[in-house]
Coordinates of C-alpha atoms and ligand atoms in Angstrom, one line a residue:
Chain A
M18 CA 9.0 -8.6 28.8
K19 CA 9.6 -6.8 25.6
S20 CA 7.1 -4.0 26.1
G21 CA 5.8 -4.0 29.7
G22 CA 2.3 -3.7 28.3
N23 CA -0.9 -5.4 29.4
L24 CA -1.5 -7.3 26.1
E25 CA 1.9 -8.9 26.2
A26 CA 1.4 -9.8 29.9
V27 CA -2.0 -11.4 29.2
L28 CA -0.6 -13.4 26.3
V29 CA 2.6 -14.5 28.0
A30 CA 0.6 -15.7 31.0
G31 CA -1.4 -17.9 28.6
H32 CA -4.8 -16.2 28.9
F33 CA -7.1 -16.1 25.9
A34 CA -6.7 -12.5 24.9
V35 CA -9.3 -10.0 23.6
T36 CA -8.4 -6.9 21.6
G37 CA -10.9 -4.4 20.4
E38 CA -10.9 -1.7 17.8
L39 CA -11.5 2.1 17.8
G40 CA -11.7 4.2 14.8
P41 CA -10.5 7.9 15.4
P42 CA -13.0 10.7 14.5
R43 CA -12.8 12.8 11.5
G44 CA -11.8 15.9 13.5
S45 CA -10.2 16.9 16.8
N46 CA -13.2 15.8 18.8
V47 CA -11.8 14.4 22.0
D48 CA -15.2 13.6 23.4
A49 CA -15.9 11.3 20.4
V50 CA -12.9 9.3 21.3
R51 CA -13.8 9.1 25.0
K52 CA -17.3 8.1 24.1
K53 CA -16.1 5.2 22.0
A54 CA -13.5 4.2 24.6
A55 CA -15.8 4.1 27.6
P56 CA -17.7 0.9 26.8
L57 CA -14.4 -0.9 25.9
K58 CA -12.8 -0.3 29.3
G59 CA -12.3 -3.5 31.2
M60 CA -13.8 -5.4 28.3
V61 CA -10.6 -5.8 26.2
D62 CA -6.9 -6.3 26.9
A63 CA -5.9 -3.6 24.4
V64 CA -7.7 -1.7 21.7
N65 CA -6.4 -1.1 18.1
I66 CA -6.4 2.5 17.1
T67 CA -6.7 2.6 13.3
D68 CA -4.5 4.8 11.2
N69 CA -6.3 6.7 8.5
Q70 CA -8.4 3.6 7.9
T71 CA -9.7 3.1 4.3
A72 CA -7.3 5.9 3.4
V73 CA -9.6 8.6 4.9
V74 CA -8.1 11.4 7.0
R75 CA -8.8 11.1 10.7
M76 CA -7.3 12.1 14.0
S77 CA -3.8 10.6 14.0
S78 CA -3.6 7.1 15.6
W79 CA -0.8 8.1 18.1
A80 CA -2.9 11.1 19.4
T81 CA -6.0 8.9 19.7
S82 CA -3.9 6.3 21.4
L83 CA -2.8 8.8 24.0
I84 CA -6.4 9.8 24.7
C85 CA -7.1 6.1 25.2
I86 CA -4.3 5.8 27.7
Q87 CA -5.8 8.8 29.6
E88 CA -9.1 6.8 29.6
G89 CA -7.4 3.8 31.1
L90 CA -7.4 1.7 27.9
E91 CA -4.3 0.2 26.5
P92 CA -3.9 1.2 22.9
N93 CA -2.5 -0.9 20.0
Y94 CA -1.1 1.8 17.8
Q95 CA -1.6 1.0 14.1
M96 CA 0.8 2.3 11.6
V97 CA 0.4 2.0 7.8
C98 CA 3.2 2.2 5.2
R99 CA 1.0 4.3 2.9
D100 CA 1.5 7.7 4.6
R101 CA 5.0 7.8 5.9
N102 CA 8.6 7.2 4.9
R103 CA 11.1 5.5 7.1
L104 CA 12.2 8.8 8.7
A105 CA 8.6 9.7 9.9
M106 CA 7.9 6.1 10.9
Q107 CA 11.0 5.8 13.1
A108 CA 10.3 9.2 14.6
D109 CA 6.7 8.3 15.4
I110 CA 7.7 4.9 16.9
L111 CA 10.1 6.6 19.3
G112 CA 7.6 9.2 20.2
A113 CA 4.9 6.6 20.8
S114 CA 7.1 4.6 23.0
A115 CA 8.3 7.7 24.9
L116 CA 4.6 8.6 25.7
G117 CA 3.7 5.2 27.0
I118 CA 2.3 3.3 24.0
R119 CA 3.3 -0.3 24.4
N120 CA 1.8 -2.1 21.3
M121 CA 1.9 -1.3 17.6
L122 CA 0.5 -3.0 14.6
A123 CA 2.4 -2.8 11.3
L124 CA 0.2 -2.7 8.1
S125 CA 0.6 -1.9 4.4
G126 CA -2.6 0.2 4.5
D127 CA -5.5 0.4 2.2
H128 CA -4.5 2.0 -1.1
Q129 CA -5.0 5.7 -1.2
S130 CA -7.4 5.4 -4.2
F131 CA -10.1 4.1 -1.8
G132 CA -10.0 7.2 0.3
D133 CA -10.9 10.9 0.4
H134 CA -7.7 12.0 -1.3
P135 CA -7.6 9.4 -4.1
K136 CA -4.8 11.0 -6.1
C137 CA -2.4 11.7 -3.3
K138 CA 1.1 10.3 -3.4
G139 CA 1.3 7.0 -1.7
V140 CA 4.6 6.6 0.1
F141 CA 5.2 2.8 0.5
D142 CA 8.9 3.5 1.1
I143 CA 9.0 0.2 3.0
D144 CA 6.4 -2.5 3.2
S145 CA 4.7 -3.9 6.3
I146 CA 7.2 -6.8 6.7
Q147 CA 10.1 -4.4 6.5
L148 CA 8.3 -2.2 9.0
I149 CA 8.0 -5.1 11.4
N150 CA 11.7 -5.8 11.1
M151 CA 12.6 -2.1 11.5
V152 CA 10.7 -1.9 14.8
K153 CA 12.2 -5.1 16.0
T154 CA 15.7 -3.9 15.2
M155 CA 15.0 -0.6 16.9
R156 CA 13.8 -2.4 20.0
D157 CA 16.1 -5.3 20.3
E158 CA 19.3 -4.0 18.8
S159 CA 18.8 -0.3 19.7
K160 CA 19.5 0.6 16.1
F161 CA 17.8 2.7 13.4
L162 CA 17.3 1.2 10.0
S163 CA 20.4 3.0 9.0
G164 CA 22.4 1.0 11.5
E165 CA 23.0 4.0 13.7
A166 CA 22.6 3.7 17.5
I167 CA 19.4 4.8 19.3
D168 CA 19.5 6.7 22.5
G169 CA 16.8 4.9 24.4
P170 CA 15.2 2.2 22.2
P171 CA 11.4 1.9 22.0
R172 CA 9.5 -0.7 24.1
L173 CA 6.8 -2.1 21.9
F174 CA 5.0 -5.4 21.5
I175 CA 5.0 -5.8 17.7
G176 CA 1.8 -6.8 15.9
A177 CA 1.2 -7.7 12.3
A178 CA -1.9 -8.6 10.3
A179 CA -2.6 -11.7 8.4
N180 CA -5.4 -12.4 5.9
P181 CA -6.0 -16.2 5.7
F182 CA -8.5 -15.5 2.9
G183 CA -6.5 -13.5 0.4
E184 CA -5.3 -15.3 -2.6
P185 CA -3.2 -17.3 -3.2
F186 CA -4.4 -19.2 -0.2
E187 CA -1.5 -21.6 -0.1
F188 CA 1.0 -18.8 0.1
R189 CA -0.7 -17.0 3.0
V190 CA 0.8 -19.1 5.7
H191 CA 4.2 -18.5 4.2
R192 CA 3.6 -14.8 4.3
L193 CA 2.7 -15.3 8.0
A194 CA 6.0 -17.1 8.4
K195 CA 7.8 -14.1 6.9
K196 CA 6.1 -11.8 9.4
V197 CA 7.2 -14.0 12.2
A198 CA 10.7 -14.1 10.8
A199 CA 10.7 -10.3 10.5
G200 CA 9.9 -10.1 14.2
A201 CA 6.2 -10.0 14.8
D202 CA 5.2 -10.9 18.4
F203 CA 1.5 -11.2 17.7
I204 CA -0.8 -11.4 14.7
Q205 CA -4.3 -10.2 14.3
T206 CA -6.2 -11.7 11.4
Q207 CA -8.7 -10.4 8.9
C208 CA -12.4 -10.9 9.9
I209 CA -13.2 -14.6 9.8
Y210 CA -16.5 -15.8 8.5
N211 CA -15.3 -19.0 6.8
M212 CA -14.3 -21.0 9.8
E213 CA -13.5 -24.1 7.8
K214 CA -10.9 -22.3 5.8
F215 CA -9.5 -20.5 8.8
G216 CA -9.1 -23.9 10.4
R217 CA -7.0 -25.1 7.5
F218 CA -4.9 -22.0 7.8
I219 CA -4.3 -22.6 11.5
D220 CA -3.5 -26.2 10.9
M221 CA -0.8 -25.2 8.4
A222 CA 0.5 -22.6 10.9
N223 CA 0.6 -25.3 13.6
D224 CA 2.4 -27.7 11.3
M225 CA 5.0 -25.1 10.5
G226 CA 5.6 -24.4 14.2
L227 CA 4.5 -20.8 13.7
T228 CA 1.9 -20.8 16.5
Q229 CA 4.7 -21.6 18.9
K230 CA 6.5 -18.4 18.0
V231 CA 3.7 -15.9 17.6
H232 CA 0.4 -15.2 19.4
I233 CA -2.4 -15.4 16.8
L234 CA -5.6 -13.4 17.6
A235 CA -8.5 -14.4 15.3
G236 CA -10.4 -11.5 13.8
I237 CA -14.2 -11.3 14.6
T238 CA -16.6 -8.7 13.2
P239 CA -20.2 -9.3 14.2
L240 CA -22.5 -8.8 11.2
K241 CA -25.0 -6.1 12.2
S242 CA -27.5 -6.5 9.4
L243 CA -28.1 -8.2 6.1
P244 CA -26.8 -5.2 4.0
M245 CA -23.6 -5.3 6.1
A246 CA -23.3 -9.1 5.5
K247 CA -23.8 -8.6 1.8
Y248 CA -21.4 -5.7 1.7
M249 CA -18.7 -7.7 3.4
A250 CA -19.3 -10.6 1.0
T251 CA -19.1 -8.5 -2.2
S252 CA -17.4 -5.2 -1.7
V253 CA -14.4 -5.9 0.6
P254 CA -11.4 -7.3 -1.3
G255 CA -9.9 -10.3 0.3
M256 CA -13.0 -11.1 2.5
D257 CA -14.7 -14.5 2.4
V258 CA -18.3 -14.6 3.7
P259 CA -19.9 -18.0 3.0
E260 CA -23.4 -18.0 1.4
A261 CA -24.8 -20.1 4.3
L262 CA -24.0 -17.3 6.8
I263 CA -25.9 -14.7 4.7
K264 CA -28.8 -17.2 4.4
R265 CA -28.8 -17.6 8.2
I266 CA -29.1 -13.9 8.8
E267 CA -31.7 -13.5 6.1
G268 CA -33.6 -16.3 7.7
V269 CA -34.4 -14.5 10.9
D270 CA -36.8 -11.6 11.5
K271 CA -35.4 -8.2 10.5
K272 CA -35.5 -6.9 14.1
K273 CA -33.6 -9.9 15.4
R274 CA -30.8 -9.8 12.8
A275 CA -28.3 -7.8 14.9
D276 CA -28.8 -10.3 17.7
E277 CA -28.3 -13.2 15.3
G278 CA -25.0 -11.5 14.2
I279 CA -23.8 -11.4 17.8
K280 CA -25.0 -15.0 18.3
I281 CA -22.9 -16.1 15.3
A282 CA -19.9 -14.2 16.6
C283 CA -20.2 -15.9 20.0
E284 CA -20.4 -19.3 18.4
Q285 CA -17.3 -18.5 16.4
I286 CA -15.5 -17.4 19.6
Q287 CA -16.4 -20.7 21.3
E288 CA -15.0 -22.6 18.4
L289 CA -11.9 -20.5 18.2
R290 CA -11.2 -21.0 22.0
E291 CA -11.0 -24.7 21.3
M292 CA -8.7 -24.3 18.3
K293 CA -5.1 -25.2 18.9
G294 CA -2.9 -22.3 17.9
V295 CA -5.4 -19.5 18.5
A296 CA -4.3 -17.3 21.4
G297 CA -7.2 -14.9 21.5
I298 CA -9.6 -12.8 19.4
H299 CA -9.5 -9.4 17.8
L300 CA -13.0 -8.1 18.0
M301 CA -13.6 -5.4 15.4
A302 CA -17.1 -4.2 16.2
I303 CA -17.1 -1.5 13.5
E304 CA -19.0 1.5 14.7
W305 CA -20.6 -0.8 17.2
E306 CA -18.2 -0.2 20.1
H307 CA -21.1 0.1 22.6
K308 CA -22.0 -3.5 21.9
V309 CA -18.6 -4.8 22.9
P310 CA -19.6 -5.4 26.6
E311 CA -22.6 -7.4 25.6
I312 CA -20.6 -9.5 23.0
V313 CA -17.7 -10.3 25.4
E314 CA -20.1 -11.1 28.2
R315 CA -22.3 -13.4 26.0
A316 CA -19.1 -15.1 24.7
G317 CA -18.0 -15.8 28.3
L318 CA -14.8 -13.7 28.0
L319 CA -15.4 -11.8 31.2
P320 CA -13.9 -10.8 33.5
R321 CA -10.7 -9.9 31.7
P322 CA -7.6 -11.2 33.4
K323 CA -5.6 -8.9 35.6
V324 CA -2.0 -9.7 35.2
A325 CA 0.4 -8.0 37.5
P326 CA 2.6 -5.7 35.5
P327 CA 6.2 -7.1 35.5
P328 CA 8.9 -5.0 37.1
P329 CA 10.2 -2.4 34.7
Q330 CA 13.2 -3.6 32.7
P331 CA 16.2 -1.5 31.8
P332 CA 16.1 -0.7 28.1
A333 CA 18.2 -2.9 25.8
G334 CA 21.8 -1.9 25.6
E335 CA 21.9 -0.7 29.2
A336 CA 21.5 -4.0 30.9
Chain B
M14 CA 10.0 2.2 -24.9
I15 CA 8.9 5.5 -23.5
V16 CA 5.2 5.9 -23.9
A17 CA 3.4 9.3 -24.1
S18 CA 0.0 10.6 -25.0
R19 CA -1.0 14.0 -26.4
K20 CA -2.2 16.9 -24.3
S21 CA -5.6 18.3 -25.1
L22 CA -5.8 20.9 -27.9
D23 CA -7.0 23.5 -25.3
E24 CA -4.0 22.9 -23.1
I25 CA -1.6 23.2 -26.1
L26 CA -3.3 26.4 -27.3
G27 CA -2.9 27.7 -23.7
L28 CA 0.8 26.9 -23.8
L29 CA 1.2 28.6 -27.1
G30 CA -0.4 31.8 -25.8
S31 CA 0.2 34.7 -28.2
C32 CA 2.9 33.0 -30.3
K33 CA 2.1 33.3 -33.9
K34 CA 5.0 31.5 -35.6
V35 CA 5.6 28.0 -34.2
L36 CA 7.9 25.2 -35.2
V37 CA 6.2 21.9 -34.4
L38 CA 9.0 19.4 -33.9
G39 CA 8.2 15.7 -34.1
C40 CA 10.4 12.9 -32.9
G41 CA 11.2 9.7 -34.7
G42 CA 12.1 7.9 -31.6
C43 CA 9.9 6.4 -28.9
T44 CA 7.0 8.8 -29.2
S45 CA 6.8 8.0 -32.9
I46 CA 6.7 4.3 -32.1
C47 CA 3.9 4.7 -29.6
L48 CA 1.9 6.8 -32.1
A49 CA 2.0 10.0 -30.1
G50 CA 4.6 12.3 -31.6
G51 CA 6.0 11.1 -35.0
Q52 CA 5.6 12.6 -38.4
R53 CA 2.0 11.5 -38.8
E54 CA 0.9 12.7 -35.4
V55 CA 2.6 16.0 -36.0
R56 CA 0.7 16.4 -39.2
D57 CA -2.6 15.6 -37.4
L58 CA -1.8 18.0 -34.6
C59 CA -1.0 20.8 -37.0
A60 CA -4.2 20.2 -38.9
E61 CA -6.2 20.3 -35.7
L62 CA -4.5 23.5 -34.5
D63 CA -5.0 25.1 -37.9
A64 CA -8.7 24.3 -38.0
R65 CA -9.3 25.6 -34.5
V66 CA -7.3 28.8 -35.0
R67 CA -9.0 29.4 -38.4
D68 CA -12.4 29.3 -36.6
H69 CA -11.1 32.1 -34.4
G70 CA -9.7 34.3 -37.1
G71 CA -6.5 32.5 -38.0
G72 CA -3.0 34.1 -37.8
L73 CA -1.0 31.0 -36.6
T74 CA 1.9 29.9 -38.8
L75 CA 3.0 26.3 -38.1
H76 CA 6.0 24.6 -39.6
E77 CA 6.2 20.8 -39.3
L78 CA 9.6 19.0 -38.9
T79 CA 10.2 15.6 -37.6
I80 CA 13.8 14.6 -36.7
E81 CA 15.2 11.2 -36.0
R82 CA 15.5 11.7 -32.3
Q83 CA 15.3 14.7 -30.0
C84 CA 17.6 13.4 -27.4
N85 CA 20.9 13.4 -29.3
E86 CA 22.6 16.5 -30.9
T87 CA 23.6 14.7 -34.0
F88 CA 20.1 14.8 -35.3
F89 CA 19.6 18.6 -34.9
A90 CA 21.2 20.2 -38.0
D91 CA 17.8 20.9 -39.8
A92 CA 16.0 22.0 -36.7
D93 CA 18.7 24.3 -35.5
A94 CA 18.8 26.0 -38.9
L95 CA 15.0 26.7 -38.7
V96 CA 14.5 27.6 -35.1
K97 CA 15.6 31.3 -35.4
D98 CA 12.6 32.1 -37.6
Y99 CA 10.0 31.0 -34.9
E100 CA 8.7 32.4 -31.7
A101 CA 8.4 29.0 -30.0
V102 CA 9.0 25.3 -30.5
L103 CA 6.1 22.8 -29.8
S104 CA 7.8 19.4 -29.3
T105 CA 6.2 16.0 -29.5
A106 CA 9.1 14.3 -27.9
C107 CA 9.1 12.8 -24.4
G108 CA 10.0 15.0 -21.5
A109 CA 13.7 14.3 -22.1
G110 CA 13.5 15.4 -25.7
V111 CA 11.7 18.6 -24.8
Q112 CA 14.4 19.5 -22.3
F113 CA 17.1 18.6 -24.8
V114 CA 15.6 21.1 -27.3
A115 CA 15.1 23.7 -24.5
E116 CA 18.7 23.4 -23.5
R117 CA 19.9 23.9 -27.1
H118 CA 17.7 27.0 -27.5
P119 CA 17.5 28.6 -24.1
A120 CA 16.2 31.9 -25.5
L121 CA 13.1 30.3 -26.9
P122 CA 10.0 28.8 -25.3
V123 CA 10.1 25.1 -25.9
L124 CA 6.7 23.6 -25.1
P125 CA 5.5 20.0 -24.6
A126 CA 2.7 18.8 -26.7
L127 CA 2.7 15.4 -24.9
N128 CA 2.4 14.0 -21.4
T129 CA 5.2 11.5 -21.0
A130 CA 3.5 8.5 -19.3
F131 CA 5.8 5.6 -18.6
V132 CA 8.2 2.9 -19.8
G133 CA 6.2 0.0 -21.1
F134 CA 5.5 -2.4 -23.9
D135 CA 2.9 -2.9 -26.6
K136 CA -0.4 -4.7 -25.8
G137 CA -1.7 -4.0 -29.3
V138 CA -1.6 -1.3 -32.0
G139 CA -1.9 2.0 -30.1
W140 CA -2.2 0.2 -26.7
Y141 CA 0.6 0.2 -24.2
E142 CA 1.1 -0.8 -20.6
E143 CA 3.5 0.4 -17.9
N144 CA 6.0 -2.2 -16.8
C145 CA 9.1 -0.4 -15.5
R146 CA 9.5 2.5 -13.1
T147 CA 13.2 2.8 -13.7
C148 CA 13.9 2.4 -10.0
G149 CA 17.6 1.7 -10.6
D150 CA 17.9 -1.6 -8.7
C151 CA 16.2 -4.3 -10.7
V152 CA 14.6 -7.2 -8.8
L153 CA 13.0 -9.0 -11.8
G154 CA 15.5 -11.9 -11.4
E155 CA 13.8 -12.8 -8.1
T156 CA 10.2 -12.0 -8.9
G157 CA 9.6 -14.2 -11.9
G158 CA 10.1 -11.4 -14.4
I159 CA 7.2 -9.4 -12.9
C160 CA 8.0 -6.0 -11.5
P161 CA 6.5 -5.4 -8.0
V162 CA 7.5 -1.8 -8.0
T163 CA 5.5 -1.0 -11.1
R164 CA 2.8 -3.6 -11.1
C165 CA 1.9 -3.8 -7.4
A166 CA -0.2 -0.7 -6.5
K167 CA 1.7 -0.5 -3.3
S168 CA 5.1 -1.4 -4.7
L169 CA 5.4 -4.1 -2.1
F170 CA 8.6 -6.2 -1.9
N171 CA 7.1 -8.8 0.4
G172 CA 3.6 -9.2 -1.1
P173 CA 0.8 -10.0 -1.6
C174 CA -1.1 -7.6 0.7
G175 CA -4.3 -8.7 2.4
G176 CA -6.4 -7.2 -0.4
T177 CA -5.9 -9.7 -3.3
R178 CA -9.3 -10.7 -4.6
S179 CA -10.5 -14.2 -5.0
E180 CA -10.0 -14.1 -8.7
G181 CA -6.4 -13.0 -8.2
T182 CA -6.8 -9.4 -9.0
C183 CA -5.7 -6.3 -7.2
E184 CA -7.7 -4.7 -4.4
V185 CA -7.4 -1.4 -6.3
D186 CA -9.0 -2.6 -9.5
K187 CA -10.7 -5.9 -10.0
T188 CA -9.7 -5.9 -13.7
V189 CA -6.0 -5.7 -13.0
P190 CA -4.1 -8.8 -12.0
C191 CA -2.4 -8.6 -8.5
A192 CA 1.3 -8.5 -9.2
W193 CA 2.1 -10.7 -6.3
F194 CA -0.5 -13.3 -7.3
E195 CA 1.2 -13.5 -10.7
I196 CA 4.7 -13.6 -9.1
H197 CA 3.6 -16.5 -6.9
K198 CA 2.0 -18.3 -9.8
R199 CA 5.0 -17.9 -12.1
L200 CA 7.6 -18.9 -9.5
K201 CA 5.6 -21.8 -8.4
G202 CA 5.5 -23.0 -12.0
Q203 CA 9.2 -22.7 -12.2
G204 CA 9.7 -24.5 -8.9
R205 CA 11.4 -21.4 -7.5
L206 CA 9.1 -20.3 -4.7
A207 CA 12.0 -20.2 -2.2
L208 CA 12.9 -16.8 -3.8
I209 CA 9.9 -15.2 -2.1
T210 CA 9.7 -17.0 1.2
K211 CA 12.5 -15.1 2.7
V212 CA 12.1 -11.6 3.9
R213 CA 13.4 -9.0 1.5
P214 CA 14.9 -6.2 3.5
A215 CA 14.1 -2.5 3.0
R216 CA 15.6 -1.2 -0.2
E217 CA 17.8 1.8 -0.9
W218 CA 15.9 3.9 -3.4
E219 CA 18.2 4.9 -6.2
N220 CA 15.9 7.3 -8.0
Q221 CA 15.6 10.1 -5.5
T222 CA 18.1 12.4 -7.1
R223 CA 18.9 12.9 -10.8
R224 CA 21.0 10.1 -12.1
S225 CA 23.5 9.8 -14.9
V226 CA 25.1 6.8 -16.4
I227 CA 28.5 6.4 -18.0
Q228 CA 29.1 3.0 -19.4
E229 CA 32.2 1.2 -18.2
P230 CA 34.2 1.4 -21.5
Y231 CA 33.6 5.2 -21.7
K232 CA 34.6 6.1 -18.1
A233 CA 38.1 7.1 -19.2
R234 CA 36.7 9.4 -21.9
Y235 CA 34.6 11.4 -19.5
A236 CA 37.0 11.3 -16.6
K237 CA 37.6 14.7 -15.0
P238 CA 41.3 15.7 -15.3
Ligands
SF4_405 S1 -3.6 -6.7 -4.3 FE1 -1.6 -7.3 -5.1 S2 -1.0 -5.8 -6.6 FE2 -2.7 -4.9 -5.4 S3 -1.7 -3.8 -3.8 FE3 -2.1 -5.8 -2.9 S4 -0.2 -7.0 -3.4 FE4 -0.1 -5.1 -4.7

């Protein structure tokens, strides 16, 4: 075991994994975190804690991760390249691991121009693929990016993102391959609405042998309403929402649209479970955390597997 | 070429403060080529300043002089001779030129009339686009002649990010091509995609402290004894 965390144990045991997502509050409001965490407990194998998502300042992802640990939820600590240079990143990685965080997700991050400080200086000292490789080197070789030795390497299960729908489509699987080569243990994809296109992406990943090397969790975000569906279709760069899906939501009574969104998500999950190369789902119920129990229940994903934690391993370098 | 654009008249007047006699020093180099700080732009600037000051009671004496370049001492004979008669120099050179003048005349306020914007090329007359961040470690040979440091909004070395739009434009601005979409397209056309399918490791940034360059044949000339 690389991390000793629950998500890794679930995936290694071959279970169909479920991860959730929790956006930290815009303040130091601990209760807000607890309130969002409560419905996720026992419903997901780990929960992503976003890092200044959409470039808007929020409670830091590592601090929110720690609150989740207190609440009995395993965090997947997200880290973006926009806000930190390699010194700050390595320091936070060590700190996160020291305090019991066992998963992290390496991301480029939304550009600062989208956020609440649009003219701030974006760091981008290293990119997400270089970050993946840096964490892997820290963990497996007990070395900093500088090559110097680490006293007690971090124990982290390394995640990366993939967007099968960004252009150029044909290169996306190669970028996935780069993330695997850099050291990603698991992948969480962008929200999937175009199942046919995602199927083609996974086929390519299967053909290239990538799904043998990395656990791919397919991104699901239930559409809450018609405006949300339209927003996703038109305003989120790199998102692909087929017209038919929007029509389907439009076609039901306004009061039943949220339910229809969940129904669609459940159908997608069923389809994904059958898909070779898909190891689980990443359920991003944006500002809809309290609906997660209902969604996972209706999708037949309960109860979540209880995998006995493996015996603790001595850190690399001491064995 | 170095591209610059003029500051607002208000900002320039603010910089001039109470100075009454000002030498407006144009540059015949890059800022002249990009139509921001050559002879003609100096003339226009002085006319605008004159008109504005006249409206407020006058009293500002401006002298126009444009020299070949403000970043090399061989072009300074005329300017050096004039400077002593003025309270300040208003330079329309790039940031380097302004500093060069300031270093020659440390007792005098040397003020910038321009904002130095970037290193770029011409898109049309009076229209320029940034293409080089002078990062000091050029990767263009492996990126199809398209600079990811300058043209990718996140300066990614292993792009594209997840935000590329369906029309191949950047997540930040739907009218701007995604650098990595373009890199992919060009290298594909050249049959050289292998250049971007391997992980490019973290780079050492060469532009974090002030740099100087001495070309190889001149190393001996400037060697410290
Ligand atoms: S969309 Fe393209 S140019 Fe824009 S930040 Fe992403 S990779 Fe860079």
